[in-house]
Tab-separated table of C-alpha atoms in Angstrom:
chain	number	residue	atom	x	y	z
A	1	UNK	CA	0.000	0.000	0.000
A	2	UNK	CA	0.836	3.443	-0.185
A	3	UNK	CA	0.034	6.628	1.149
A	4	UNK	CA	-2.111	7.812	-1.751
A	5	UNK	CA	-4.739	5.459	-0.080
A	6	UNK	CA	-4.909	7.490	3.239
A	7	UNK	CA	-7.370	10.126	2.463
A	8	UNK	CA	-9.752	12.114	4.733
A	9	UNK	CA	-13.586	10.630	4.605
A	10	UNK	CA	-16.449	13.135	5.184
A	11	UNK	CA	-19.007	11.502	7.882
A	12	UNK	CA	-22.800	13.041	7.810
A	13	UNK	CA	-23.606	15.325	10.114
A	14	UNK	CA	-27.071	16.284	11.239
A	15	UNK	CA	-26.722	19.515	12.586
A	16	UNK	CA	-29.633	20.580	15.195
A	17	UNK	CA	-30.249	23.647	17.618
A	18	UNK	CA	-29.692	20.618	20.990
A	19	UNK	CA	-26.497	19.238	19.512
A	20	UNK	CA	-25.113	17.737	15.406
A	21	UNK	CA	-25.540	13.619	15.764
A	22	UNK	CA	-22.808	11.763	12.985
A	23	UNK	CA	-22.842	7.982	12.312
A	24	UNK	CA	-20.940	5.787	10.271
A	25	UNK	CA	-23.115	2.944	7.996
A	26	UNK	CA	-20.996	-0.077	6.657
A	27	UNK	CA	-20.194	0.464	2.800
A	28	UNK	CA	-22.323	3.375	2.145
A	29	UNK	CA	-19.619	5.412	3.894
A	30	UNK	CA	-16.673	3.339	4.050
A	31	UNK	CA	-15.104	0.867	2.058
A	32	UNK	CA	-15.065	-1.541	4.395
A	33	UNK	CA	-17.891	-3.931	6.449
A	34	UNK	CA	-17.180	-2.907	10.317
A	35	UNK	CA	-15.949	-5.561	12.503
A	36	UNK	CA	-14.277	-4.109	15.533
A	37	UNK	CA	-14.579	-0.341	16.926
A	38	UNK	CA	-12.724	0.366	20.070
A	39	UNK	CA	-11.641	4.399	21.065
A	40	UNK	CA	-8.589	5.649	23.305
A	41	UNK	CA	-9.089	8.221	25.614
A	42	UNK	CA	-7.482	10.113	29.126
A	43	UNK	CA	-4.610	10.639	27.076
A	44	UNK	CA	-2.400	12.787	28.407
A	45	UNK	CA	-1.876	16.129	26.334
A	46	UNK	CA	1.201	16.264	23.977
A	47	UNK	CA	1.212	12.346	24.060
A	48	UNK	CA	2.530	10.481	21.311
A	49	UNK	CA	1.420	7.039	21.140
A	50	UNK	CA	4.186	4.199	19.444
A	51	UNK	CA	3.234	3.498	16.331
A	52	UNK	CA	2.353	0.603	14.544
A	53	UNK	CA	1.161	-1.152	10.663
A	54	UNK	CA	-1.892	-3.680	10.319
A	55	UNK	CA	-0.438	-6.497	7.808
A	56	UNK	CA	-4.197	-7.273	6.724
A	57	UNK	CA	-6.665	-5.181	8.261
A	58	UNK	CA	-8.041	-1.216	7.357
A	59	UNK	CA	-8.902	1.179	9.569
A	60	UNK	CA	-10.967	4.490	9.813
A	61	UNK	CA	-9.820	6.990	13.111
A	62	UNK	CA	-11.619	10.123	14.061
A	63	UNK	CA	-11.298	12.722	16.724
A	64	UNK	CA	-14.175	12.194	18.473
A	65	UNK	CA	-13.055	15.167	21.263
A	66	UNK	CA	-10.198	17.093	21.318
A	67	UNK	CA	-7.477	17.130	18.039
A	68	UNK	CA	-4.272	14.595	17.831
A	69	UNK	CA	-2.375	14.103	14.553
A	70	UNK	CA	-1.630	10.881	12.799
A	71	UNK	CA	1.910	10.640	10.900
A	72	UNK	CA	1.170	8.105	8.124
A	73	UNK	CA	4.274	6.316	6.622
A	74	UNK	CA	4.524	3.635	3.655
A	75	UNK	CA	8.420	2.511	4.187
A	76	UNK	CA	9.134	5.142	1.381
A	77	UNK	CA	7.370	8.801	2.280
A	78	UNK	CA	5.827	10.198	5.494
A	79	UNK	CA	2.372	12.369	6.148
A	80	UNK	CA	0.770	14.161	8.635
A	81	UNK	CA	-3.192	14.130	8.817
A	82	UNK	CA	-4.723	16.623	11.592
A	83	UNK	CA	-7.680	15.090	13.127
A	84	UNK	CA	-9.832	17.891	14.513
A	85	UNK	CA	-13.542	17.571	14.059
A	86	UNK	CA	-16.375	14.609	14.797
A	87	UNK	CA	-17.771	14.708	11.228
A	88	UNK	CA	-14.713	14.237	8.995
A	89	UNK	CA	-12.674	10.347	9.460
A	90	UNK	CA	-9.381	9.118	8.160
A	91	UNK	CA	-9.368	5.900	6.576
A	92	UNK	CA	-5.924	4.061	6.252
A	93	UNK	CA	-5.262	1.081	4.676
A	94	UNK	CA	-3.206	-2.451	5.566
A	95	UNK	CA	0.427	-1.903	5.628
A	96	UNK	CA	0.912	1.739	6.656
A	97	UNK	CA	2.840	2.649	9.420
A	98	UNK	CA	0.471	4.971	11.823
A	99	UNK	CA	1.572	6.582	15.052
A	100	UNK	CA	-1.057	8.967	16.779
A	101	UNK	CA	0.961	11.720	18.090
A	102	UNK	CA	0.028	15.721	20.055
A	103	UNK	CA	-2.836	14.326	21.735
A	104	UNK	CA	-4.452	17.735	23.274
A	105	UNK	CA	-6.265	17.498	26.555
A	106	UNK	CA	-9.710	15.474	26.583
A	107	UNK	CA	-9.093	13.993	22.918
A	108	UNK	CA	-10.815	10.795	22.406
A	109	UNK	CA	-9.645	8.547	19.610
A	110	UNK	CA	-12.362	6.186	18.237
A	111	UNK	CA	-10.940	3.669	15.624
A	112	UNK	CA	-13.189	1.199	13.462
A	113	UNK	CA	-11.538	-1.844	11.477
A	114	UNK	CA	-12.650	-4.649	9.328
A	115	UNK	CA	-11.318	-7.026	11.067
A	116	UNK	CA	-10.377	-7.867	14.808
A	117	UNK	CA	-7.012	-7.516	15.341
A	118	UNK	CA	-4.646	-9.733	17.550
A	119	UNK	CA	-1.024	-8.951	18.258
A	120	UNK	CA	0.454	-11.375	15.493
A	121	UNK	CA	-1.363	-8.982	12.865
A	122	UNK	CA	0.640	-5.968	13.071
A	123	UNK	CA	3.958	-4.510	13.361
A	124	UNK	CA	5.507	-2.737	16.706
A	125	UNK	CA	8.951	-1.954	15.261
A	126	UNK	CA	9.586	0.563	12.388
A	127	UNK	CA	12.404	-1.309	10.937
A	128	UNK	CA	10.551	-4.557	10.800
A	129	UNK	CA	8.175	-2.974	8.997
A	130	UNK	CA	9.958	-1.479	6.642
A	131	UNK	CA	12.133	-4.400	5.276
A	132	UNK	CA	8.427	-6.115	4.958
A	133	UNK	CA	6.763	-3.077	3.423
């Protein structure tokens, strides 16, 4: 994979006077049937989380509270995607390397895949992945 498949996903939003509501619907959104959803949160602000590459599954993250960035690498060339607002998701691919990093206070990361992940799926160390990738 490369980075050219990380892109920015716009999620509905229903705005309304008592609060917006956003959802995510399998396919009609995403390109991918959801599986597993799990979210990270009392992060401490300026945190930078370890990185890490799914060898077979995709993912979407948004910011449900708070901002955080997530520094998307392929082996061969490196980008930053801001993740500041409820209503717009990032969707990365198998194989790219994906550390979460300037966590501001309160930020809640919620992360969808299509599959569920176990710890033989991914890679935990840069240079493993990028002999692999």
């Amino acid at each position: 994979m490369s980075i050219a498949n990380v892109k920015f996903l716009d999620i509905p939003k229903i705005p309304d006077e008592r609060g917006n509501i956003s959802f995510l619907q399998n396919l009609d959104q995403i390109p991918f049937i959801i599986k597993k959803a799990y979210w990270i949160n009392d992060i401490p602000s300026g945190t930078d989380m370890v990185g890490q590459a799914n060898r077979e599954f995709q993912e979407i993250v948004i910011a449900l509270s708070g901002c955080f960035d997530v520094v998307v690498n392929d082996g061969r060339e490196e980008k930053i995607f801001s993740l500041n607002r409820p209503d717009v998701c990032l969707y990365i691919p198998q194989m790219i390397w994906q550390p979460f990093v300037k966590f501001s206070t309160n930020s809640v990361a919620f992360i969808v895949s299509d599959q569920e992940p176990d710890n033989t799926d991914n890679f935990v160390n840069f240079s493993k992945f990028q002999i692999t990738g």
